[in-house]
Amino acid sequence: MFKTHSISIRCKWGLLMGVALVCSACGPKPDTVPLSDPAVASLGKAGTALIVNNISAHVMVPNVSFNIPAIEAMILQVANPTMTREEMVNATWTKVFENPADYLTTTDVEPVTQTTVARGSGFFVTSDGVLVTNAHVVEASDDDLKKAFATKGLTDNLVDKIRGMLSGLGADDEKLAADWMSNDANAKLAGDAIVAFLAPRVQVTDEKADIGVVDVSGESGTLEKPQLLPAHPLPGGVGSSKDEDVAVLKVDGAGFHTLPLENDAPQVEESVFAVGFPGSSTFSSAFDQKERPESTVTDGKVNAIKALSNNAYAAIQMSATIHPGNSGGPVLDRFGRVVGISTFYVADSDGHEISGNNFALPTSVVKRYLSLAGVTPAESDTTLHYRRSLQLEQTNHFVKARNELEAVLKDRPTDVIAQRDLERVRKEIDDGQDKSYMDYLPTAGGAGLACVLMAFGGVAVVRKRRLTSGAAAASPVVTSARPAPAAGRAYRLLVQGKMVPLIVGATLTTSDLPFLQSSGGEVVATVVRKSSEPGTVGLRNDSADSWEAIKPDGSSQVVSPSEVVQVTPGLRLSFGAAQGVVHG
């Protein structure tokens, strides 16, 4: 019994050692594998939270009325005998609202308690509920609060409010003014003028913030009635909305989807993805407010890295569109890592975004405030499983992806995002699209077979040694983990669900890799012999695009047009939206 038990333990140890060797050698770190655009979006959506800040305060918003003597004096200057009464009224009100300080006046009212809602975005950086957003999302500036309270209720009642202001001018003038207001451009001019006039005259005291966070992948409620997790800023973790616009918050809970922070600033022309909850497309009455909150993803390029005039930090200028509500949301690279947080954009005089003038605060500032708050960001097990599922889907390993998603749902059974993905993956399996079995085919030096041999080779060695112990001397049998590669050996590339032989002289065309642009003809890659390294081959980039190559040791290489990357088992290639893995 003892001997058998000893053999069993040692055999298991050999097996575990083999598996350990496999795990350490069969792939790069999870967050160094490029993701397809849909996968980046899915990862970003899972880790991005909606932040709702209900602000209450004692507010005194003055009543506004017309300065009739000033308007009458202006009419005398504007009037001329050729103008109709309608033209006169139109010219009058245009001038009034173009110069509100000259023609409007206020009367004080008693202060009342009012509330307003500020919404923004954020993202989790720890599994136990630490998240990052902009400071201005959780601590609205005095000017912003004054404008918000001045605007509150004004949009829907603007016509009635102005009619009340006109009540002393006579029925004919009231009607003509109402006709003038029916023009959308005139209504906007009047509304903006009244807000601009009132905002500096609003008094706000005793403001209080009640911050809530919506975990969109969990029990999130609806847009109309979101289920809020109470949140509070961490001491030391809040910067200034005018300088280092960062806030670190904490909610209670566990197992949240997290997003890792990239160490380096992105490069100009690098692809980026902004995730968040822009108010115009999230809370518009055009959409069903009884639906779950769902973030919006926009993509673009890094246009420039620009230092702010106050030298607080160098902002990331990008073409990925952001709007109010995106503030605090993550900006991701194509590995799903956070390179910045959406903070502000430049608008024209009508408030419309100017293309390419959207700015993100860099992660270097975020990391400083996390450190000040005593927080060490770390990937959650939830995200580790979810990221692996997305990577496996890219190579049609749907059975393995299903297993990773089921691991997520084991700890988070109500995770809606994992549930949706699992439904899609199961359909792919049912449709016969899974390629997981190819990892275990007995191909010449194939990665799957190598893993099996590495695992069970240890068992064979230990078992042989144990069984010959104390018996006639016999040389132990050692099983080789992998045969030495032969010169000119053939490799294969698994891409788009198809296994493509990589032998010298073979070519890949736009039909094999439809996401690449050929620099001539249809060929986008050619297998060549690397003369400097006998017995090895390389894949030459004959396309007009750059690739990303992730080597088995985790290092990466950008393969520019005409450059060659050495082919080796386990090499991962990103051809834009297509992902490929080299098998021996």
Coordinates of C-alpha atoms in Angstrom, one line a residue:
M1 CA 0.0 0.0 0.0
F2 CA 2.7 2.4 0.9
K3 CA 4.6 1.8 -2.3
T4 CA 1.6 2.2 -4.4
H5 CA 0.6 5.4 -2.6
S6 CA 4.1 6.7 -3.0
I7 CA 4.0 6.0 -6.7
S8 CA 0.6 7.7 -7.0
I9 CA 1.9 10.9 -5.3
R10 CA 5.0 11.0 -7.4
C11 CA 3.1 10.4 -10.6
K12 CA 0.7 13.2 -9.7
W13 CA 3.7 15.5 -8.9
G14 CA 5.2 14.7 -12.3
L15 CA 1.9 15.5 -14.0
L16 CA 1.6 18.8 -12.1
M17 CA 5.1 19.7 -13.0
G18 CA 4.4 19.0 -16.6
V19 CA 1.2 21.1 -16.6
A20 CA 3.1 23.9 -14.8
L21 CA 5.7 23.8 -17.6
V22 CA 2.9 24.0 -20.2
C23 CA 1.2 26.9 -18.5
S24 CA 4.4 28.9 -18.2
A25 CA 5.4 28.3 -21.8
C26 CA 2.2 28.2 -23.9
G27 CA 1.2 31.8 -24.1
P28 CA 1.8 35.5 -23.3
K29 CA 0.2 37.4 -20.5
P30 CA -3.5 37.8 -21.1
D31 CA -3.5 41.6 -21.4
T32 CA -0.6 41.5 -24.0
V33 CA -2.8 39.7 -26.6
P34 CA -4.4 42.0 -29.1
L35 CA -8.2 41.9 -29.2
S36 CA -10.6 42.4 -32.1
D37 CA -12.6 45.6 -32.0
P38 CA -15.8 43.8 -30.8
A39 CA -13.8 42.1 -28.0
V40 CA -12.3 45.5 -26.8
A41 CA -15.8 46.9 -26.8
S42 CA -17.1 43.9 -24.8
L43 CA -14.3 44.1 -22.3
G44 CA -14.7 47.9 -21.9
K45 CA -18.5 47.7 -21.5
A46 CA -18.2 45.1 -18.7
G47 CA -15.8 47.2 -16.7
T48 CA -17.4 50.6 -17.2
A49 CA -19.9 51.9 -14.7
L50 CA -22.6 54.6 -14.8
I51 CA -22.1 57.2 -12.1
V52 CA -25.2 59.2 -10.8
N53 CA -24.6 62.2 -8.5
N54 CA -27.8 63.5 -7.0
I55 CA -26.9 67.0 -5.7
S56 CA -29.2 68.9 -3.4
A57 CA -28.7 72.5 -2.2
H58 CA -30.4 75.6 -0.9
V59 CA -30.9 77.7 -4.1
M60 CA -32.1 81.1 -4.9
V61 CA -32.8 81.6 -8.6
P62 CA -34.0 85.2 -9.2
N63 CA -37.1 85.9 -11.3
V64 CA -36.3 87.4 -14.6
S65 CA -38.2 90.1 -16.4
F66 CA -37.7 92.6 -19.2
N67 CA -36.2 96.0 -18.7
I68 CA -39.0 97.8 -20.5
P69 CA -37.5 101.3 -20.5
A70 CA -34.3 99.9 -22.1
I71 CA -36.3 98.0 -24.7
E72 CA -38.4 101.0 -25.6
A73 CA -35.3 103.1 -26.1
M74 CA -33.8 100.4 -28.3
I75 CA -37.0 100.2 -30.4
L76 CA -36.7 103.9 -31.2
Q77 CA -33.2 103.2 -32.6
V78 CA -34.2 100.1 -34.5
A79 CA -37.4 101.4 -36.0
N80 CA -37.7 102.8 -39.5
P81 CA -40.8 103.7 -41.6
T82 CA -40.3 100.8 -44.1
M83 CA -40.5 98.0 -41.5
T84 CA -43.7 96.1 -40.9
R85 CA -44.8 95.6 -37.3
E86 CA -43.8 91.9 -37.5
E87 CA -40.3 92.8 -38.7
M88 CA -40.1 95.3 -35.9
V89 CA -41.0 92.7 -33.3
N90 CA -38.6 90.2 -34.8
A91 CA -35.7 92.7 -34.8
T92 CA -36.5 93.7 -31.2
W93 CA -36.5 90.3 -29.7
T94 CA -33.4 89.2 -31.6
K95 CA -31.5 92.2 -30.2
V96 CA -32.9 91.6 -26.7
F97 CA -31.7 88.0 -26.5
E98 CA -28.4 88.8 -28.2
N99 CA -27.6 91.3 -25.4
P100 CA -29.5 89.9 -22.3
A101 CA -27.5 92.0 -19.8
D102 CA -28.8 95.2 -21.4
Y103 CA -32.5 94.2 -21.6
L104 CA -33.2 91.8 -18.8
T105 CA -33.5 92.4 -15.1
T106 CA -34.1 90.3 -11.9
T107 CA -36.1 90.4 -8.7
D108 CA -35.1 88.3 -5.7
V109 CA -37.0 85.3 -4.4
E110 CA -36.8 83.2 -1.2
P111 CA -34.3 80.4 -1.3
V112 CA -35.7 76.9 -1.8
T113 CA -34.1 73.4 -1.6
Q114 CA -33.6 72.0 -5.1
T115 CA -31.9 69.0 -6.6
T116 CA -30.1 68.3 -9.8
V117 CA -28.5 65.2 -11.2
A118 CA -25.0 65.0 -12.6
R119 CA -24.2 61.8 -14.6
G120 CA -20.8 60.5 -15.7
S121 CA -18.8 57.4 -16.3
G122 CA -16.1 55.4 -14.4
F123 CA -14.4 52.1 -14.4
F124 CA -13.4 49.5 -11.8
V125 CA -9.8 48.9 -11.0
T126 CA -10.1 46.3 -8.2
S127 CA -12.5 43.4 -7.7
D128 CA -13.8 44.8 -4.4
G129 CA -15.3 47.9 -5.9
V130 CA -12.6 50.7 -6.3
L131 CA -13.3 52.7 -9.4
V132 CA -11.9 55.8 -11.1
T133 CA -13.8 58.8 -12.6
N134 CA -13.3 62.5 -13.1
A135 CA -13.4 64.8 -10.1
H136 CA -15.9 67.1 -11.8
V137 CA -18.4 64.2 -11.9
V138 CA -18.5 63.8 -8.1
E139 CA -17.7 67.4 -7.1
A140 CA -19.5 69.8 -9.4
S141 CA -17.9 73.3 -9.5
D142 CA -19.9 76.3 -8.2
D143 CA -20.3 77.7 -11.8
D144 CA -21.6 74.3 -13.0
L145 CA -24.1 74.1 -10.2
K146 CA -25.4 77.6 -10.8
K147 CA -25.9 76.9 -14.5
A148 CA -27.6 73.6 -13.7
F149 CA -30.1 75.2 -11.3
A150 CA -30.7 78.1 -13.6
T151 CA -31.4 75.7 -16.5
K152 CA -33.6 73.4 -14.3
G153 CA -37.2 73.4 -15.6
L154 CA -36.4 76.2 -18.1
T155 CA -36.4 74.2 -21.4
D156 CA -40.0 72.8 -21.1
N157 CA -41.5 76.1 -19.9
L158 CA -39.5 78.6 -21.9
V159 CA -42.4 79.8 -24.1
D160 CA -44.7 80.2 -21.2
K161 CA -42.0 82.0 -19.2
I162 CA -41.4 84.5 -21.9
R163 CA -45.1 85.0 -22.5
G164 CA -45.4 85.9 -18.9
M165 CA -42.6 88.4 -19.3
L166 CA -44.5 89.9 -22.3
S167 CA -47.9 90.1 -20.6
G168 CA -47.7 93.9 -20.2
L169 CA -46.9 94.6 -23.8
G170 CA -50.3 94.1 -25.4
A171 CA -52.0 91.2 -27.1
D172 CA -50.7 91.9 -30.6
D173 CA -47.0 92.1 -29.4
E174 CA -47.5 88.9 -27.3
K175 CA -48.7 87.0 -30.3
L176 CA -45.9 88.2 -32.6
A177 CA -43.4 87.4 -29.9
A178 CA -44.9 83.9 -29.5
D179 CA -44.6 83.5 -33.3
W180 CA -40.9 84.6 -33.1
M181 CA -40.4 82.0 -30.4
S182 CA -41.9 79.2 -32.5
N183 CA -38.7 79.2 -34.6
D184 CA -36.2 76.7 -33.1
A185 CA -33.2 78.9 -33.6
N186 CA -34.9 81.8 -31.9
A187 CA -36.0 79.6 -29.0
K188 CA -32.5 78.3 -28.5
L189 CA -31.1 81.9 -28.6
A190 CA -33.7 83.0 -26.0
G191 CA -33.0 80.0 -23.7
D192 CA -29.3 80.3 -23.9
A193 CA -29.5 84.0 -23.2
I194 CA -31.7 83.6 -20.1
V195 CA -29.5 80.8 -18.7
A196 CA -26.3 82.9 -19.3
F197 CA -28.0 85.9 -17.6
L198 CA -29.3 84.0 -14.6
A199 CA -26.4 81.7 -13.8
P200 CA -24.1 84.3 -12.3
R201 CA -27.0 85.6 -10.2
V202 CA -28.0 82.2 -8.7
Q203 CA -27.0 81.7 -5.1
V204 CA -26.2 78.1 -4.1
T205 CA -25.4 77.1 -0.5
D206 CA -25.3 73.9 1.6
E207 CA -24.8 71.6 -1.4
K208 CA -24.7 67.9 -0.7
A209 CA -23.7 65.1 -3.1
D210 CA -25.3 61.6 -3.0
I211 CA -23.1 59.5 -5.3
G212 CA -24.3 56.2 -6.7
V213 CA -22.7 53.7 -9.1
V214 CA -24.5 51.4 -11.5
D215 CA -22.7 48.1 -12.2
V216 CA -24.1 47.5 -15.7
S217 CA -23.2 43.9 -15.9
G218 CA -24.9 43.1 -12.6
E219 CA -28.3 44.1 -11.0
S220 CA -28.4 47.5 -12.7
G221 CA -32.1 48.3 -12.8
T222 CA -33.3 50.5 -15.6
L223 CA -32.3 53.9 -17.1
E224 CA -35.5 55.4 -15.5
K225 CA -34.8 53.8 -12.1
P226 CA -31.2 52.6 -11.9
Q227 CA -30.1 50.4 -9.1
L228 CA -27.4 52.4 -7.4
L229 CA -24.6 51.2 -5.2
P230 CA -23.7 53.9 -2.7
A231 CA -20.3 55.3 -3.3
H232 CA -17.9 57.5 -1.5
P233 CA -14.6 59.2 -2.5
L234 CA -11.5 57.7 -0.9
P235 CA -9.3 60.2 1.2
G236 CA -6.5 61.5 -0.8
G237 CA -8.0 60.2 -4.0
V238 CA -9.8 63.3 -5.3
G239 CA -8.0 65.9 -7.4
S240 CA -9.1 69.3 -8.7
S241 CA -11.6 69.5 -11.5
K242 CA -9.6 72.4 -12.9
D243 CA -6.2 70.6 -12.8
E244 CA -5.8 66.9 -12.2
D245 CA -9.4 65.9 -12.8
V246 CA -9.4 62.5 -11.0
A247 CA -11.5 60.9 -8.3
V248 CA -11.1 57.5 -6.7
L249 CA -14.4 56.0 -5.4
K250 CA -15.3 52.9 -3.4
V251 CA -18.5 50.8 -3.4
D252 CA -19.2 47.7 -1.4
G253 CA -19.2 44.4 -3.3
A254 CA -16.9 41.8 -4.9
G255 CA -16.1 40.2 -8.2
F256 CA -16.5 43.4 -10.4
H257 CA -15.2 43.4 -13.9
T258 CA -11.9 45.5 -13.9
L259 CA -9.8 47.2 -16.5
P260 CA -6.0 47.3 -16.3
L261 CA -4.0 50.5 -16.5
E262 CA -1.4 50.8 -19.3
N263 CA 2.0 52.1 -18.1
D264 CA 3.0 54.0 -21.3
A265 CA 1.3 56.8 -23.1
P266 CA -0.3 55.9 -26.4
Q267 CA 1.4 56.7 -29.6
V268 CA 0.1 59.2 -32.2
E269 CA -2.1 57.3 -34.8
E270 CA -2.6 54.5 -32.3
S271 CA -6.2 53.1 -32.3
V272 CA -8.2 54.0 -29.1
F273 CA -11.8 53.2 -27.9
A274 CA -13.7 55.5 -25.6
V275 CA -16.4 53.9 -23.4
G276 CA -19.0 55.8 -21.4
F277 CA -22.6 57.0 -21.1
P278 CA -23.1 60.2 -23.2
G279 CA -26.3 61.8 -22.0
S280 CA -27.5 62.6 -25.5
S281 CA -27.6 58.9 -26.6
T282 CA -28.2 57.3 -23.2
F283 CA -31.0 59.3 -21.6
S284 CA -32.7 60.6 -24.7
S285 CA -36.5 60.3 -24.7
A286 CA -36.2 58.7 -28.1
F287 CA -35.0 55.5 -26.4
D288 CA -36.9 53.2 -24.0
Q289 CA -35.9 54.4 -20.4
K290 CA -37.2 51.0 -19.0
E291 CA -34.2 49.3 -20.6
R292 CA -31.0 48.5 -18.7
P293 CA -28.2 51.1 -18.9
E294 CA -25.8 50.3 -21.7
S295 CA -22.6 52.2 -22.4
T296 CA -21.6 53.6 -25.8
V297 CA -18.3 52.8 -27.5
T298 CA -16.6 55.1 -30.0
D299 CA -13.3 54.5 -31.7
G300 CA -10.7 56.7 -33.3
K301 CA -7.0 57.5 -33.4
V302 CA -4.7 59.4 -31.1
N303 CA -4.1 62.8 -32.9
A304 CA -1.6 64.4 -30.5
I305 CA -0.2 64.5 -27.0
K306 CA -0.6 68.1 -25.7
A307 CA 0.6 69.7 -22.5
L308 CA -2.0 71.8 -20.8
S309 CA -1.2 75.5 -20.2
N310 CA -1.2 74.9 -16.4
N311 CA 1.3 72.0 -16.9
A312 CA -1.0 69.7 -14.9
Y313 CA -0.5 66.9 -17.4
A314 CA -0.1 66.1 -21.1
A315 CA -3.6 65.5 -22.5
I316 CA -4.3 62.8 -25.1
Q317 CA -6.0 64.4 -28.1
M318 CA -8.1 61.8 -30.0
S319 CA -10.7 61.5 -32.8
A320 CA -12.9 59.1 -30.7
T321 CA -16.0 61.1 -30.0
I322 CA -17.0 62.0 -26.5
H323 CA -19.9 64.1 -25.1
P324 CA -21.2 65.2 -21.6
G325 CA -21.7 61.9 -19.7
N326 CA -18.5 60.3 -21.1
S327 CA -16.5 62.1 -18.4
G328 CA -14.5 59.7 -16.3
G329 CA -15.0 56.8 -18.7
P330 CA -12.0 54.7 -19.9
V331 CA -10.1 55.2 -23.1
L332 CA -8.8 51.8 -24.2
D333 CA -6.0 50.5 -26.5
R334 CA -6.6 47.4 -28.6
F335 CA -5.3 45.2 -25.8
G336 CA -8.2 46.4 -23.6
R337 CA -5.9 48.4 -21.4
V338 CA -6.8 51.9 -20.1
V339 CA -4.5 54.6 -21.6
G340 CA -6.6 57.5 -20.4
I341 CA -9.9 58.7 -19.1
S342 CA -12.3 60.9 -21.1
T343 CA -12.3 64.4 -19.6
F344 CA -13.2 67.2 -22.0
Y345 CA -13.8 68.2 -25.6
V346 CA -13.7 71.5 -27.6
A347 CA -17.0 72.7 -29.0
D348 CA -18.0 75.4 -31.4
S349 CA -20.2 78.3 -30.5
D350 CA -23.4 76.2 -30.8
G351 CA -22.0 73.6 -28.4
H352 CA -21.3 71.0 -31.2
E353 CA -18.2 68.8 -30.9
I354 CA -15.3 69.8 -33.2
S355 CA -14.1 66.6 -34.8
G356 CA -10.7 65.4 -33.5
N357 CA -10.8 67.7 -30.5
N358 CA -11.6 65.3 -27.7
F359 CA -9.2 64.9 -24.8
A360 CA -8.3 62.3 -22.2
L361 CA -6.4 62.5 -19.0
P362 CA -3.4 60.1 -19.0
T363 CA -3.2 57.1 -16.7
S364 CA 0.0 58.5 -15.1
V365 CA -2.2 60.9 -13.2
V366 CA -4.7 58.2 -12.3
K367 CA -2.0 56.0 -10.8
R368 CA -0.8 58.9 -8.7
Y369 CA -4.2 59.4 -7.1
L370 CA -4.7 55.6 -6.7
S371 CA -1.4 55.6 -4.8
L372 CA -2.4 58.6 -2.6
A373 CA -5.6 56.7 -1.8
G374 CA -3.7 53.6 -0.9
V375 CA -5.1 51.5 -3.7
T376 CA -3.2 49.0 -5.8
P377 CA -5.1 48.2 -9.0
A378 CA -5.4 44.5 -9.8
E379 CA -7.3 42.4 -12.4
S380 CA -10.2 40.5 -10.9
D381 CA -10.7 36.8 -11.5
T382 CA -14.0 37.7 -13.2
T383 CA -12.1 39.7 -15.8
L384 CA -9.3 37.1 -16.1
H385 CA -11.9 34.5 -17.1
Y386 CA -13.8 37.0 -19.3
R387 CA -10.7 38.2 -21.1
R388 CA -9.7 34.6 -21.8
S389 CA -13.1 33.9 -23.2
L390 CA -12.9 36.8 -25.7
Q391 CA -9.4 35.7 -26.8
L392 CA -10.5 32.1 -27.3
E393 CA -13.5 33.3 -29.3
Q394 CA -11.1 35.0 -31.7
T395 CA -9.6 31.7 -32.6
N396 CA -12.9 29.8 -32.7
H397 CA -12.1 27.9 -29.5
F398 CA -15.7 28.2 -28.4
V399 CA -15.8 25.2 -26.1
K400 CA -12.9 26.6 -24.1
A401 CA -14.5 30.1 -24.2
R402 CA -17.7 28.5 -22.8
N403 CA -15.8 27.1 -19.9
E404 CA -14.3 30.5 -19.1
L405 CA -17.8 32.2 -19.2
E406 CA -19.2 29.5 -17.0
A407 CA -16.5 30.2 -14.5
V408 CA -17.6 33.9 -14.5
L409 CA -21.2 32.9 -13.9
K410 CA -20.3 30.5 -11.1
D411 CA -19.3 33.5 -9.0
R412 CA -21.6 36.1 -10.6
P413 CA -24.8 34.1 -11.7
T414 CA -26.6 37.3 -12.7
D415 CA -23.8 38.7 -14.9
V416 CA -25.8 39.8 -17.9
I417 CA -22.8 40.4 -20.1
A418 CA -21.4 36.9 -19.5
Q419 CA -24.8 35.5 -20.0
R420 CA -25.2 37.2 -23.4
D421 CA -21.7 36.0 -24.5
L422 CA -22.4 32.4 -23.3
E423 CA -25.6 32.3 -25.4
R424 CA -23.7 33.4 -28.5
V425 CA -20.8 30.9 -27.8
R426 CA -23.2 28.0 -27.3
K427 CA -24.8 28.8 -30.7
E428 CA -21.4 28.7 -32.4
I429 CA -20.8 25.3 -30.8
D430 CA -24.2 24.0 -31.9
D431 CA -23.4 25.3 -35.4
G432 CA -20.2 23.2 -35.5
Q433 CA -17.8 26.2 -35.5
D434 CA -15.6 25.1 -32.6
K435 CA -11.9 24.4 -33.4
S436 CA -10.8 23.6 -29.8
Y437 CA -10.1 20.0 -30.9
M438 CA -7.3 21.1 -33.2
D439 CA -5.1 21.8 -30.2
Y440 CA -5.0 18.1 -29.6
L441 CA -4.4 16.7 -33.1
P442 CA -1.2 14.7 -33.4
T443 CA 0.5 17.0 -35.9
A444 CA 4.2 17.2 -36.3
G445 CA 5.3 19.0 -33.2
G446 CA 1.9 20.6 -32.8
A447 CA 1.4 22.7 -29.7
G448 CA -1.5 20.6 -28.4
L449 CA 0.4 17.3 -28.7
A450 CA 3.5 18.9 -27.2
C451 CA 1.4 20.0 -24.1
V452 CA 0.1 16.5 -23.7
L453 CA 3.6 15.0 -24.0
M454 CA 5.0 17.5 -21.6
A455 CA 2.4 16.7 -19.0
F456 CA 2.6 12.9 -19.3
G457 CA 6.3 12.7 -19.9
G458 CA 6.8 13.4 -16.3
V459 CA 4.5 10.6 -15.3
A460 CA 6.3 8.1 -17.5
V461 CA 9.7 9.0 -16.0
V462 CA 8.6 8.7 -12.4
R463 CA 6.6 5.6 -12.9
K464 CA 9.5 3.8 -14.7
R465 CA 12.0 4.8 -12.0
R466 CA 9.7 3.6 -9.2
L467 CA 8.9 0.3 -10.8
T468 CA 12.6 -0.6 -11.4
S469 CA 13.7 0.5 -7.9
G470 CA 15.4 -2.4 -6.0
A471 CA 15.1 -4.7 -9.1
A472 CA 17.7 -5.6 -11.7
A473 CA 19.5 -2.4 -12.8
A474 CA 17.8 -1.0 -15.8
S475 CA 18.2 2.4 -17.5
P476 CA 15.2 4.6 -16.8
V477 CA 13.1 5.4 -19.9
V478 CA 12.9 9.2 -20.5
T479 CA 10.2 10.5 -22.8
S480 CA 11.2 13.5 -24.9
A481 CA 8.8 16.4 -24.6
R482 CA 9.3 17.7 -28.1
P483 CA 11.5 16.5 -31.0
A484 CA 14.1 18.9 -32.2
P485 CA 12.9 21.0 -35.2
A486 CA 14.2 19.9 -38.5
A487 CA 15.5 22.3 -41.1
G488 CA 12.8 23.4 -43.5
R489 CA 10.1 22.2 -41.2
A490 CA 6.5 23.2 -42.1
Y491 CA 4.4 25.4 -39.8
R492 CA 0.7 26.2 -39.9
L493 CA -1.3 29.3 -39.2
L494 CA -4.7 29.0 -37.7
V495 CA -6.7 32.1 -38.7
Q496 CA -10.3 32.8 -39.4
G497 CA -11.1 29.2 -38.4
K498 CA -8.8 27.8 -41.2
M499 CA -5.4 26.1 -40.9
V500 CA -3.0 27.5 -43.5
P501 CA 0.3 25.7 -44.2
L502 CA 3.4 28.0 -43.9
I503 CA 6.0 26.5 -46.2
V504 CA 8.7 28.5 -48.0
G505 CA 7.2 30.2 -51.0
A506 CA 3.6 29.9 -49.9
T507 CA 1.6 33.1 -49.9
L508 CA -1.5 34.5 -48.1
T509 CA -3.9 36.6 -50.1
T510 CA -6.7 39.0 -49.3
S511 CA -9.1 36.1 -49.4
D512 CA -7.2 34.5 -46.5
L513 CA -6.8 37.8 -44.6
P514 CA -9.6 40.1 -45.8
F515 CA -8.8 42.7 -43.2
L516 CA -5.5 43.6 -44.9
Q517 CA -4.9 45.9 -47.9
S518 CA -2.5 44.5 -50.5
S519 CA 0.4 46.7 -51.7
G520 CA 0.0 45.1 -55.1
G521 CA -2.1 42.3 -56.5
E522 CA -3.8 40.1 -53.9
V523 CA -0.8 38.8 -51.9
V524 CA -0.5 40.2 -48.4
A525 CA 2.1 37.8 -46.9
T526 CA 4.8 35.5 -48.2
V527 CA 6.6 32.7 -46.3
V528 CA 10.4 33.1 -46.8
R529 CA 13.5 31.4 -45.5
K530 CA 15.5 33.4 -43.0
S531 CA 19.0 32.9 -44.3
S532 CA 20.6 34.3 -41.2
E533 CA 19.1 31.6 -39.1
P534 CA 19.3 28.2 -40.8
G535 CA 16.3 25.9 -40.4
T536 CA 13.9 28.8 -39.7
V537 CA 11.3 30.5 -41.8
G538 CA 9.7 33.9 -41.6
L539 CA 6.5 35.6 -42.7
R540 CA 7.0 38.7 -44.8
N541 CA 4.5 41.5 -44.7
D542 CA 3.5 42.2 -48.3
S543 CA 0.5 44.2 -47.3
A544 CA 0.1 48.0 -47.0
D545 CA -0.7 47.6 -43.3
S546 CA 1.3 46.9 -40.1
W547 CA 0.7 43.8 -38.1
E548 CA 1.2 43.1 -34.4
A549 CA 3.2 39.9 -33.5
I550 CA 3.1 38.6 -29.9
K551 CA 5.9 36.1 -29.2
P552 CA 5.5 33.1 -26.8
D553 CA 7.6 34.9 -24.2
G554 CA 5.1 37.8 -24.2
S555 CA 7.3 40.3 -26.1
S556 CA 5.7 42.1 -29.1
Q557 CA 6.9 43.3 -32.5
V558 CA 5.2 45.6 -34.9
V559 CA 5.7 44.1 -38.4
S560 CA 5.7 47.0 -40.9
P561 CA 5.2 46.5 -44.6
S562 CA 8.2 44.5 -46.2
E563 CA 9.4 43.4 -42.7
V564 CA 9.7 39.7 -41.7
V565 CA 8.7 38.1 -38.5
Q566 CA 10.2 34.7 -37.6
V567 CA 7.7 31.9 -37.5
T568 CA 7.7 29.9 -34.3
P569 CA 5.0 27.8 -32.5
G570 CA 2.8 29.9 -30.2
L571 CA 3.4 33.1 -32.2
R572 CA 0.3 35.2 -32.3
L573 CA -0.4 37.6 -35.1
S574 CA -2.9 40.4 -35.2
F575 CA -3.9 41.3 -38.8
G576 CA -6.2 44.1 -37.9
A577 CA -9.5 42.5 -36.9
A578 CA -8.3 39.0 -37.7
Q579 CA -6.1 37.0 -35.2
G580 CA -3.8 34.1 -36.0
V581 CA -1.8 31.5 -34.0
V582 CA 1.2 29.6 -35.4
H583 CA 1.2 25.9 -34.8
G584 CA 4.3 23.7 -35.3

